[in-house]
Amino acid sequence: MKFSISSVLATATALLSSASVVSAAATSTASASSSSSSSSSSVPEIVIKGNKFFYSNNGTQFFFKGIAYQQELANATSDTTFTDPLADGTACARDLPYLLELKTNVLRVYAVNTSLNHDDCINLFAENGIYIIADLSEPGLSINRDSPSWTIDLYSRYTSVIDQLQGYSNVLGFFAGNEVTNNNTNTDASPFVKAAIRDTKAYIKSQGYRSIPVGYSTNDDADTRGYLADYFNCGSEDEIADFYGINMYEWCGSTVNFETSGYADRTLEFENYTVPVFFSEYGCNVPQPRQFNDIPSLYSTNMTDTWSGGIVYMYFEESNNYGLVSIVNSKVSTLSDFNALSTKINAVSPSASNSASFTPTNTAQRDCPASTLADWKAASDLPPTPNQTVCDCMANSLECVVVDSVDETDYADLFSYVCNQIDCGGITSNGTTGDYGSYSFCSAKEKLSFVLNLYYISQKKSASACDFSAKATTASTQSAGSVCASIVSAAGSSGLNSISVTVTATGSSSGSSATGSSSSSKSGSSSSSSASASATSKSPAPANLPATVNVFGVQTAAALFAAFSIGLALVL
């Protein structure tokens, strides 16, 4: 099965007879508008040409001399799960002299609060030649390597960060993921990250924003690093990473050098890469204190033709002992690592190209690795673009739905039972086979209602088949306009078909037109990678079973619920 939506009406309103349908992207734009800035202080943008970054005003090559700038979660307030380092102007002003002493020109931030204003910090940094590269996720809203998904909630979060930061000209790029695949047991998560890259790049373009690159930050796992580099550089220009960061901790201590540390091997592996590569984190802290003996090599001719510098991990001292400074009662004290970094970074002056005279020779993208390799199980086919209109159309076509008052913690038992009676492939995703249900990006409630409805229909609409101890109820379907009719028809009754929807909007449901086509249905086995649901060899339950059944145990239910829930852990 291959799911592709060529166009779904994201800007139309009043598609449904009962209410307007507004896309998740439009919602995130509105919510961010009150706190975002229209522009930052005048600073030249950083642009990409081939495998290098350049200043847009004079064409000088740009090398990252960056620092990871975010405190750990322990410093968050009771109202948030993280501390936004770009929302405290006083703290940014406090830290600025120390950042400048380290010749900092890039700060990496791992999560921003889109409800806060960032003018003071970002404009202050812009005035001092410091750029921002920001991760799009946050704790609780990220692609979870153990149960990967690309959902409307994630899409809304990622695009809201873009809305919030795009107006600052010193925001040079976004990370769509950080170490999501980190070994050979979770390579199936990478298609979801690549879909996030594709969709955020498309969103930036569709909104008419300036061209801001979107990339990926990977770890340095020996089994998967080569496949990951290939995967995020293969396929359409619309879906490849615009830049590629590696969290690099190979050079440890004073007894290694460029050749023996692994840096020479990594440089050889990326010498023909078509997009910029850099260290998105670096600075091994064994032994301590760090001496940063890799910096002279990183900014030497051994590496500068391939690498664009790096980002030292990290500014704030935490329990992991990677800090450059300690802050107590808002007072900054520099640590040994700070002094060593200052000495090394102030001594380098990388030889730079100029964009006017630079002609990229690395033009051949990588081939996608096969998904059948021992250490690589990621499909080239990507999940569909999340679209709330599709979910709304589906939800309004249902005759049996979950009761509103049912807590999401109770969904697991319902999923567990129903998905062992019918094929739940329409709501699940498999990053190894490349099978993605038509409604796999919808909310847990919408997906549960969809499969409850399938079960209800399979039981010939018996009243007891839409009860589940009063957790489900029958509903009246809402009149569907032509757009919704085409979407639901194309998806197929089980949500297993390919969808191709073309929509022409005039701003009202009466003026909308759509054509839909559905491919032949996928075979009956479930496409889920984490729920072993299948319609084959299953006998329908007795008609009175759903109202009284004590469904499967906690472990089974929890495993299934995880397959339908949004990832809850920020991968750092």
Coordinates of C-alpha atoms in Angstrom, one line a residue:
M1 CA 0.0 0.0 0.0
K2 CA 1.3 3.5 -0.9
F3 CA -0.6 6.5 0.5
S4 CA -0.2 9.8 -1.2
I5 CA -2.2 13.0 -0.9
S6 CA -1.5 15.3 -3.9
S7 CA -3.5 18.1 -2.4
V8 CA -6.0 18.4 0.4
L9 CA -7.8 21.7 1.0
A10 CA -5.9 23.2 4.0
T11 CA -7.2 26.7 3.5
A12 CA -10.9 26.0 2.9
T13 CA -13.5 26.6 5.5
A14 CA -17.0 25.3 6.0
L15 CA -16.1 22.0 4.3
L16 CA -18.5 20.2 6.6
S17 CA -22.1 21.1 7.0
S18 CA -22.0 21.4 10.8
A19 CA -18.7 23.4 11.2
S20 CA -15.8 25.0 9.5
V21 CA -12.7 22.8 9.1
V22 CA -9.4 24.6 9.7
S23 CA -6.2 22.8 9.1
A24 CA -3.7 22.2 11.9
A25 CA -1.2 24.4 10.2
A26 CA -3.6 27.4 10.2
T27 CA -4.4 26.8 13.8
S28 CA -0.8 26.8 14.8
T29 CA -0.2 30.0 12.8
A30 CA -3.0 31.8 14.6
S31 CA -1.9 30.6 18.1
A32 CA 1.7 31.8 17.5
S33 CA 0.9 35.2 16.0
S34 CA 0.5 37.0 19.2
S35 CA 4.0 36.2 20.5
S36 CA 6.1 36.1 17.4
S37 CA 8.1 38.9 16.1
S38 CA 7.8 40.3 12.6
S39 CA 11.5 40.5 12.1
S40 CA 14.8 40.5 14.0
S41 CA 17.7 43.0 14.0
S42 CA 19.4 43.4 10.7
V43 CA 21.8 40.5 10.2
P44 CA 22.7 38.7 7.0
E45 CA 20.9 35.3 6.5
I46 CA 23.0 32.2 6.2
V47 CA 22.4 30.4 2.9
I48 CA 23.4 27.0 1.6
K49 CA 25.2 26.3 -1.7
G50 CA 26.2 22.7 -2.3
N51 CA 27.8 21.3 0.9
K52 CA 28.6 24.7 2.5
F53 CA 27.0 27.6 4.4
F54 CA 27.6 31.2 3.3
Y55 CA 26.7 34.6 4.5
S56 CA 24.1 36.0 2.2
N57 CA 25.5 39.5 2.1
N58 CA 29.2 39.0 1.1
G59 CA 29.4 35.3 0.2
T60 CA 31.9 34.4 2.9
Q61 CA 31.8 30.8 4.1
F62 CA 30.1 30.3 7.4
F63 CA 31.6 27.8 9.9
F64 CA 29.7 26.8 13.0
K65 CA 31.4 27.8 16.3
G66 CA 28.4 26.8 18.3
I67 CA 27.3 26.0 21.8
A68 CA 24.3 23.9 22.9
Y69 CA 22.3 26.4 25.0
Q70 CA 19.6 24.8 27.1
Q71 CA 19.2 23.8 30.7
E72 CA 18.1 20.3 31.7
L73 CA 14.5 19.6 32.6
A74 CA 15.2 20.0 36.3
N75 CA 15.3 23.7 35.8
A76 CA 11.8 23.9 34.3
T77 CA 8.9 25.5 36.2
S78 CA 5.9 23.6 37.4
D79 CA 3.9 24.8 34.4
T80 CA 6.3 23.6 31.8
T81 CA 8.4 20.5 31.0
F82 CA 11.4 22.5 29.9
T83 CA 13.1 25.8 30.3
D84 CA 13.0 28.0 27.1
P85 CA 16.5 29.6 26.9
L86 CA 15.3 32.2 24.4
A87 CA 12.5 33.6 26.5
D88 CA 14.5 35.2 29.3
G89 CA 16.1 38.4 28.1
T90 CA 17.9 39.0 31.4
A91 CA 19.5 35.6 31.3
C92 CA 20.5 36.0 27.7
A93 CA 22.1 39.4 28.4
R94 CA 23.9 37.8 31.4
D95 CA 25.3 35.0 29.2
L96 CA 26.2 37.1 26.2
P97 CA 29.8 38.2 27.3
Y98 CA 30.7 34.6 28.0
L99 CA 29.4 33.4 24.7
L100 CA 31.3 36.1 22.8
E101 CA 34.5 35.2 24.7
L102 CA 34.1 31.7 23.2
K103 CA 33.7 33.2 19.7
T104 CA 30.2 31.8 19.6
N105 CA 28.3 32.3 16.3
V106 CA 25.6 29.6 16.7
L107 CA 23.4 28.5 19.6
R108 CA 21.5 25.2 19.4
V109 CA 18.3 25.2 21.4
Y110 CA 16.4 21.9 21.9
A111 CA 12.9 23.2 22.7
V112 CA 11.1 26.5 22.6
N113 CA 7.9 27.6 24.1
T114 CA 5.8 29.0 21.3
S115 CA 3.5 30.8 23.8
L116 CA 6.4 33.1 24.9
N117 CA 8.0 36.1 23.3
H118 CA 11.6 35.6 22.1
D119 CA 12.4 39.1 20.8
D120 CA 14.8 40.2 23.6
C121 CA 17.1 37.2 23.3
I122 CA 17.1 36.5 19.6
N123 CA 17.5 40.2 18.7
L124 CA 20.3 40.6 21.2
F125 CA 22.1 37.6 19.8
A126 CA 21.5 38.9 16.2
E127 CA 23.1 42.2 17.1
N128 CA 26.2 40.3 18.2
G129 CA 26.4 38.0 15.2
I130 CA 25.0 34.9 16.9
Y131 CA 22.6 32.6 14.9
I132 CA 20.0 30.1 16.2
I133 CA 19.4 26.6 15.1
A134 CA 16.4 25.1 16.8
D135 CA 14.9 21.7 17.3
L136 CA 11.2 21.6 16.4
S137 CA 10.1 19.1 19.0
E138 CA 9.6 19.4 22.7
P139 CA 9.3 16.9 25.6
G140 CA 6.0 15.0 25.0
L141 CA 5.7 16.1 21.4
S142 CA 8.5 14.4 19.4
I143 CA 8.9 11.3 17.2
N144 CA 9.3 8.4 19.7
R145 CA 11.8 5.9 18.4
D146 CA 10.0 3.1 20.2
S147 CA 6.6 3.8 18.8
P148 CA 7.1 6.2 15.9
S149 CA 4.3 8.2 14.4
W150 CA 3.9 11.4 12.4
T151 CA 0.6 12.9 13.6
I152 CA -1.5 16.0 13.4
D153 CA -0.4 17.0 16.9
L154 CA 3.3 16.6 16.0
Y155 CA 2.8 18.5 12.7
S156 CA 1.0 21.3 14.6
R157 CA 3.9 21.5 17.1
Y158 CA 6.6 21.6 14.5
T159 CA 4.9 24.2 12.3
S160 CA 4.1 26.4 15.3
V161 CA 7.8 26.6 16.1
I162 CA 8.5 27.6 12.5
D163 CA 5.7 30.2 12.7
Q164 CA 7.3 31.6 15.9
L165 CA 10.9 31.8 14.7
Q166 CA 10.8 32.3 11.0
G167 CA 10.7 36.1 11.3
Y168 CA 14.1 36.3 12.8
S169 CA 16.8 36.5 10.2
N170 CA 19.4 35.0 12.5
V171 CA 17.4 31.7 12.8
L172 CA 19.5 29.7 10.3
G173 CA 17.7 26.3 10.4
F174 CA 15.6 23.7 12.2
F175 CA 16.2 20.1 13.3
A176 CA 13.3 17.8 12.6
G177 CA 14.8 15.1 14.8
N178 CA 17.6 14.3 17.2
E179 CA 19.0 10.8 17.4
V180 CA 15.6 9.3 16.8
T181 CA 17.1 6.2 15.3
N182 CA 20.0 5.5 17.5
N183 CA 20.8 1.8 16.8
N184 CA 19.8 -1.1 14.6
T185 CA 16.7 -1.9 16.6
N186 CA 14.7 1.2 15.8
T187 CA 15.6 2.1 12.2
D188 CA 11.9 1.9 11.3
A189 CA 11.5 5.3 13.0
S190 CA 13.5 7.1 10.3
P191 CA 10.7 7.3 7.7
F192 CA 8.6 9.4 10.2
V193 CA 11.5 11.8 10.7
K194 CA 12.0 12.1 6.9
A195 CA 8.2 12.8 6.6
A196 CA 8.6 15.5 9.1
I197 CA 11.4 17.0 7.0
R198 CA 9.3 16.8 3.9
D199 CA 6.3 18.4 5.4
T200 CA 8.0 21.2 7.3
K201 CA 10.0 22.1 4.2
A202 CA 6.7 22.2 2.3
Y203 CA 5.1 24.2 5.0
I204 CA 7.8 26.9 4.9
K205 CA 7.4 27.2 1.2
S206 CA 3.6 27.2 1.3
Q207 CA 3.5 30.0 3.8
G208 CA 5.8 32.2 1.7
Y209 CA 8.4 32.3 4.4
R210 CA 12.1 32.9 3.6
S211 CA 13.9 29.8 2.7
I212 CA 14.9 28.3 6.0
P213 CA 16.6 24.8 5.8
V214 CA 15.4 21.8 7.8
G215 CA 17.8 19.0 8.7
Y216 CA 18.5 16.1 11.0
S217 CA 20.8 15.5 13.9
T218 CA 22.0 11.9 14.2
N219 CA 24.2 10.0 16.7
D220 CA 27.4 8.2 15.7
D221 CA 26.3 4.5 16.0
A222 CA 28.7 2.3 14.1
D223 CA 26.0 -0.1 12.8
T224 CA 23.7 2.6 11.4
R225 CA 25.6 5.8 10.7
G226 CA 26.3 4.9 7.1
Y227 CA 22.7 3.9 6.4
L228 CA 21.4 7.0 8.1
A229 CA 23.6 9.3 6.1
D230 CA 22.4 7.6 2.9
Y231 CA 18.7 7.6 3.9
F232 CA 18.5 11.3 4.7
N233 CA 20.2 12.2 1.4
C234 CA 18.3 9.9 -0.9
G235 CA 15.0 10.4 -2.8
S236 CA 13.3 13.6 -3.8
E237 CA 14.8 17.0 -3.1
D238 CA 11.5 17.7 -1.3
E239 CA 12.2 15.1 1.4
I240 CA 16.0 15.0 1.9
A241 CA 17.6 16.8 4.8
D242 CA 18.9 20.3 3.8
F243 CA 21.8 19.8 6.2
Y244 CA 23.1 16.9 8.3
G245 CA 24.4 17.1 11.9
I246 CA 26.3 14.4 13.7
N247 CA 26.5 14.3 17.5
M248 CA 30.2 13.3 17.6
Y249 CA 32.1 12.1 20.7
E250 CA 34.9 10.0 19.1
W251 CA 37.9 12.2 20.0
C252 CA 38.5 11.5 23.7
G253 CA 41.6 12.5 25.6
S254 CA 45.1 13.6 24.5
T255 CA 46.4 10.3 23.1
V256 CA 44.4 10.3 19.9
N257 CA 44.8 12.4 16.7
F258 CA 43.0 13.1 13.5
E259 CA 43.8 9.7 12.1
T260 CA 43.3 7.5 15.2
S261 CA 40.2 9.3 16.6
G262 CA 37.9 8.3 13.8
Y263 CA 37.7 11.9 12.4
A264 CA 39.7 10.9 9.3
D265 CA 37.3 8.0 8.6
R266 CA 34.2 10.1 9.1
T267 CA 35.6 12.8 6.9
L268 CA 36.2 10.3 4.1
E269 CA 32.7 9.0 4.4
F270 CA 31.2 12.5 3.9
E271 CA 33.6 14.0 1.4
N272 CA 31.1 13.7 -1.4
Y273 CA 27.9 14.5 0.6
T274 CA 25.7 16.9 -1.3
V275 CA 24.5 19.0 1.7
P276 CA 26.4 20.7 4.6
V277 CA 27.5 18.4 7.4
F278 CA 28.7 19.6 10.8
F279 CA 29.0 18.3 14.4
S280 CA 25.6 19.1 15.9
E281 CA 27.2 18.2 19.3
Y282 CA 30.8 17.4 20.2
G283 CA 33.2 17.5 23.1
C284 CA 33.9 14.1 24.7
N285 CA 34.2 14.6 28.5
V286 CA 36.4 11.5 29.2
P287 CA 38.8 12.3 30.8
Q288 CA 37.9 15.5 32.6
P289 CA 38.5 18.3 32.4
R290 CA 38.1 18.5 28.6
Q291 CA 40.9 19.9 26.6
F292 CA 39.1 20.2 23.2
N293 CA 42.2 18.8 21.3
D294 CA 39.9 18.1 18.3
I295 CA 39.3 21.8 17.6
P296 CA 42.5 22.5 15.7
S297 CA 41.7 19.6 13.3
L298 CA 38.0 20.4 13.0
Y299 CA 38.8 23.9 11.7
S300 CA 41.9 22.8 9.7
T301 CA 42.2 21.9 6.0
N302 CA 41.9 18.3 7.0
M303 CA 38.2 18.8 7.6
T304 CA 37.0 22.2 6.4
D305 CA 36.3 21.1 2.8
T306 CA 33.9 18.6 4.2
W307 CA 32.7 19.9 7.6
S308 CA 31.2 23.2 8.5
G309 CA 32.4 23.3 12.1
G310 CA 30.5 22.2 15.1
I311 CA 28.4 22.9 18.3
V312 CA 30.0 22.2 21.7
Y313 CA 27.9 20.4 24.2
M314 CA 27.0 22.3 26.4
Y315 CA 26.8 25.8 28.1
F316 CA 25.1 25.0 31.4
E317 CA 26.7 22.7 34.0
E318 CA 24.4 19.8 34.9
S319 CA 24.7 16.4 36.4
N320 CA 26.2 15.1 33.2
N321 CA 29.4 17.2 33.7
Y322 CA 29.4 18.7 30.2
G323 CA 29.0 22.3 31.3
L324 CA 31.2 25.2 30.4
V325 CA 29.8 27.5 33.2
S326 CA 28.0 27.0 36.5
I327 CA 25.2 29.4 37.4
V328 CA 24.1 29.8 41.0
N329 CA 21.6 32.5 41.9
S330 CA 21.9 34.0 38.4
K331 CA 25.7 34.4 38.8
V332 CA 28.0 32.9 36.2
S333 CA 31.2 31.1 37.1
T334 CA 33.4 29.7 34.4
L335 CA 34.7 26.1 34.7
S336 CA 37.9 24.5 33.5
D337 CA 36.2 23.4 30.3
F338 CA 35.3 27.0 29.5
N339 CA 38.9 28.1 29.7
A340 CA 40.2 25.2 27.6
L341 CA 37.6 25.9 24.9
S342 CA 38.3 29.6 24.9
T343 CA 42.0 28.9 24.3
K344 CA 41.4 26.4 21.5
I345 CA 38.6 28.2 19.7
N346 CA 40.2 31.6 19.7
A347 CA 43.3 30.1 18.1
V348 CA 41.6 28.8 14.9
S349 CA 40.9 30.7 11.7
P350 CA 39.5 28.3 9.1
S351 CA 40.3 28.9 5.5
A352 CA 37.0 30.0 3.9
S353 CA 35.6 29.8 0.4
N354 CA 33.4 32.4 -1.2
S355 CA 30.1 31.5 -2.7
A356 CA 30.8 33.5 -5.9
S357 CA 33.8 31.4 -6.8
F358 CA 32.5 28.1 -5.3
T359 CA 31.1 25.5 -7.7
P360 CA 29.6 22.5 -6.0
T361 CA 31.1 19.2 -7.3
N362 CA 29.2 17.0 -4.8
T363 CA 26.0 16.7 -6.8
A364 CA 25.1 13.0 -6.7
Q365 CA 22.7 12.1 -4.0
R366 CA 23.0 8.8 -2.1
D367 CA 21.0 5.7 -3.0
C368 CA 18.4 4.7 -0.4
P369 CA 19.5 1.6 1.5
A370 CA 17.3 -1.5 1.2
S371 CA 14.9 -2.1 4.0
T372 CA 15.9 -5.8 4.2
L373 CA 19.5 -5.3 5.4
A374 CA 20.5 -6.8 8.8
D375 CA 21.1 -3.4 10.3
W376 CA 18.5 -1.3 8.4
K377 CA 14.8 -1.8 8.3
A378 CA 13.4 1.6 7.1
A379 CA 11.2 1.9 4.0
S380 CA 11.8 4.5 1.4
D381 CA 8.0 5.1 1.2
L382 CA 7.1 7.8 3.8
P383 CA 4.0 8.4 6.0
P384 CA 1.4 10.7 4.6
T385 CA 1.2 14.4 5.4
P386 CA -1.1 14.9 8.5
N387 CA -4.3 16.7 7.6
Q388 CA -7.1 17.5 10.0
T389 CA -9.6 17.7 7.2
V390 CA -9.1 14.0 6.4
C391 CA -9.7 13.1 10.0
D392 CA -12.7 15.3 10.3
C393 CA -14.3 13.8 7.2
M394 CA -13.7 10.3 8.5
A395 CA -15.0 11.1 12.0
N396 CA -18.2 12.6 10.6
S397 CA -19.0 9.5 8.6
L398 CA -19.0 7.1 11.5
E399 CA -22.1 5.5 13.0
C400 CA -20.4 4.1 16.2
V401 CA -17.9 6.2 18.2
V402 CA -16.2 6.2 21.5
V403 CA -18.1 8.1 24.2
D404 CA -16.6 11.6 24.9
S405 CA -16.3 11.0 28.6
V406 CA -14.1 7.9 28.3
D407 CA -10.5 8.6 29.5
E408 CA -7.7 8.0 27.1
T409 CA -6.1 5.6 29.6
D410 CA -9.1 3.3 28.9
Y411 CA -8.6 3.3 25.2
A412 CA -6.0 0.5 25.3
D413 CA -8.5 -2.2 26.3
L414 CA -10.8 -1.1 23.5
F415 CA -8.0 -1.1 20.9
S416 CA -6.8 -4.5 22.2
Y417 CA -10.2 -6.2 21.8
V418 CA -11.3 -4.6 18.5
C419 CA -8.0 -5.0 16.7
N420 CA -8.1 -8.7 17.4
Q421 CA -11.4 -8.9 15.7
I422 CA -10.9 -6.7 12.6
D423 CA -8.1 -5.4 10.5
C424 CA -6.8 -2.1 12.1
G425 CA -4.4 -1.4 9.3
G426 CA -6.3 1.8 8.4
I427 CA -5.0 3.5 11.6
T428 CA -1.6 2.0 12.0
S429 CA 1.9 2.6 10.4
N430 CA 4.8 0.4 9.6
G431 CA 8.1 2.1 8.9
T432 CA 9.7 -1.1 7.7
T433 CA 7.2 -2.2 5.0
G434 CA 6.1 1.4 4.2
D435 CA 2.5 0.7 4.9
Y436 CA 0.6 3.6 6.4
G437 CA -3.1 3.6 7.1
S438 CA -5.2 6.4 5.6
Y439 CA -6.0 7.7 9.1
S440 CA -2.7 6.8 10.8
F441 CA -2.0 10.5 11.6
C442 CA -5.4 11.2 13.3
S443 CA -5.9 11.5 17.0
A444 CA -6.2 8.5 19.3
K445 CA -9.9 9.3 19.8
E446 CA -10.6 9.5 16.1
K447 CA -8.7 6.3 15.4
L448 CA -10.5 4.4 18.1
S449 CA -13.9 5.6 16.9
F450 CA -12.9 4.5 13.3
V451 CA -12.1 0.9 14.4
L452 CA -15.1 0.7 16.7
N453 CA -17.2 1.7 13.7
L454 CA -15.6 -1.0 11.6
Y455 CA -16.4 -3.6 14.3
Y456 CA -20.0 -2.3 14.6
I457 CA -20.4 -2.8 10.8
S458 CA -18.8 -6.2 10.9
Q459 CA -21.4 -7.2 13.5
K460 CA -24.2 -6.1 11.2
K461 CA -24.8 -3.0 13.4
S462 CA -26.1 -5.0 16.3
A463 CA -26.9 -2.6 19.2
S464 CA -24.6 -4.6 21.5
A465 CA -21.7 -4.2 19.1
C466 CA -21.6 -0.5 19.8
D467 CA -21.7 -0.5 23.6
F468 CA -18.5 -1.9 25.2
S469 CA -19.8 -1.4 28.7
A470 CA -21.2 2.1 27.8
K471 CA -17.8 3.2 26.4
A472 CA -19.1 3.4 22.8
T473 CA -22.3 4.9 21.4
T474 CA -24.1 5.1 18.1
A475 CA -24.0 8.5 16.3
S476 CA -25.7 10.1 13.4
T477 CA -23.5 10.6 10.4
Q478 CA -23.2 14.2 9.2
S479 CA -23.9 15.2 5.6
A480 CA -20.7 15.1 3.7
G481 CA -19.8 17.6 0.9
S482 CA -18.1 16.5 -2.2
V483 CA -14.6 16.9 -0.7
C484 CA -15.3 14.7 2.2
A485 CA -17.2 12.2 0.1
S486 CA -14.1 11.9 -2.2
I487 CA -11.7 11.5 0.7
V488 CA -13.7 8.8 2.5
S489 CA -14.4 7.0 -0.7
A490 CA -10.8 7.0 -1.7
A491 CA -9.6 5.7 1.6
G492 CA -11.9 2.8 1.4
S493 CA -14.2 1.4 4.1
S494 CA -11.2 0.0 6.0
G495 CA -8.9 2.9 5.4
L496 CA -6.4 0.8 3.6
N497 CA -6.4 2.3 0.1
S498 CA -4.2 4.8 -1.5
I499 CA -5.7 8.3 -1.6
S500 CA -5.3 10.9 -4.3
V501 CA -7.4 13.9 -3.7
T502 CA -7.5 17.1 -5.7
V503 CA -9.5 20.0 -4.2
T504 CA -10.4 23.3 -5.7
A505 CA -11.6 25.8 -3.1
T506 CA -13.6 29.0 -3.3
G507 CA -13.9 29.6 0.4
S508 CA -17.1 27.7 1.0
S509 CA -18.3 24.2 0.9
S510 CA -20.7 25.0 -2.0
G511 CA -17.8 26.2 -4.0
S512 CA -15.5 23.3 -3.4
S513 CA -15.0 20.6 -5.8
A514 CA -13.0 17.4 -5.5
T515 CA -12.2 14.2 -7.4
G516 CA -11.1 11.1 -5.6
S517 CA -9.7 7.8 -6.7
S518 CA -9.1 4.7 -4.8
S519 CA -6.7 1.9 -5.6
S520 CA -7.5 -1.7 -4.9
S521 CA -7.5 -2.7 -1.3
K522 CA -4.4 -4.0 0.5
S523 CA -4.5 -7.6 1.6
G524 CA -6.1 -8.4 4.9
S525 CA -3.2 -8.5 7.4
S526 CA -2.7 -5.5 9.6
S527 CA 0.0 -3.0 8.6
S528 CA 0.9 -2.2 12.2
S529 CA 4.5 -2.7 13.3
S530 CA 3.6 -2.7 17.0
A531 CA 0.1 -4.2 17.2
S532 CA -0.4 -7.8 16.1
A533 CA -3.9 -7.2 14.8
S534 CA -5.2 -9.1 11.8
A535 CA -8.6 -9.8 10.3
T536 CA -7.5 -13.2 9.0
S537 CA -8.5 -16.3 10.9
K538 CA -10.6 -14.4 13.3
S539 CA -14.1 -15.4 14.1
P540 CA -16.6 -12.6 14.9
A541 CA -17.4 -12.3 18.6
P542 CA -20.9 -13.1 19.8
A543 CA -23.2 -10.1 19.4
N544 CA -23.6 -9.6 23.1
L545 CA -19.8 -9.8 23.9
P546 CA -18.7 -6.2 23.6
A547 CA -21.1 -5.0 26.4
T548 CA -19.7 -7.3 29.0
V549 CA -16.3 -8.6 27.9
N550 CA -13.3 -8.3 30.2
V551 CA -10.7 -7.6 27.5
F552 CA -7.0 -8.4 27.5
G553 CA -4.6 -7.7 30.3
V554 CA -2.7 -4.6 31.1
Q555 CA 0.5 -5.6 29.3
T556 CA -1.2 -6.4 26.0
A557 CA -3.4 -3.3 26.3
A558 CA -0.5 -1.0 27.1
A559 CA 1.5 -2.3 24.1
L560 CA -1.4 -1.6 21.8
F561 CA -2.1 1.8 23.2
A562 CA 1.5 2.8 22.7
A563 CA 1.1 2.0 19.0
F564 CA -1.7 4.6 18.7
S565 CA -0.5 7.3 21.0
I566 CA 1.8 10.2 20.3
G567 CA 5.4 9.8 21.4
L568 CA 5.9 11.0 24.9
A569 CA 9.7 11.3 25.1
L570 CA 12.0 13.9 23.7
V571 CA 14.9 12.1 22.2
L572 CA 18.0 13.9 23.4

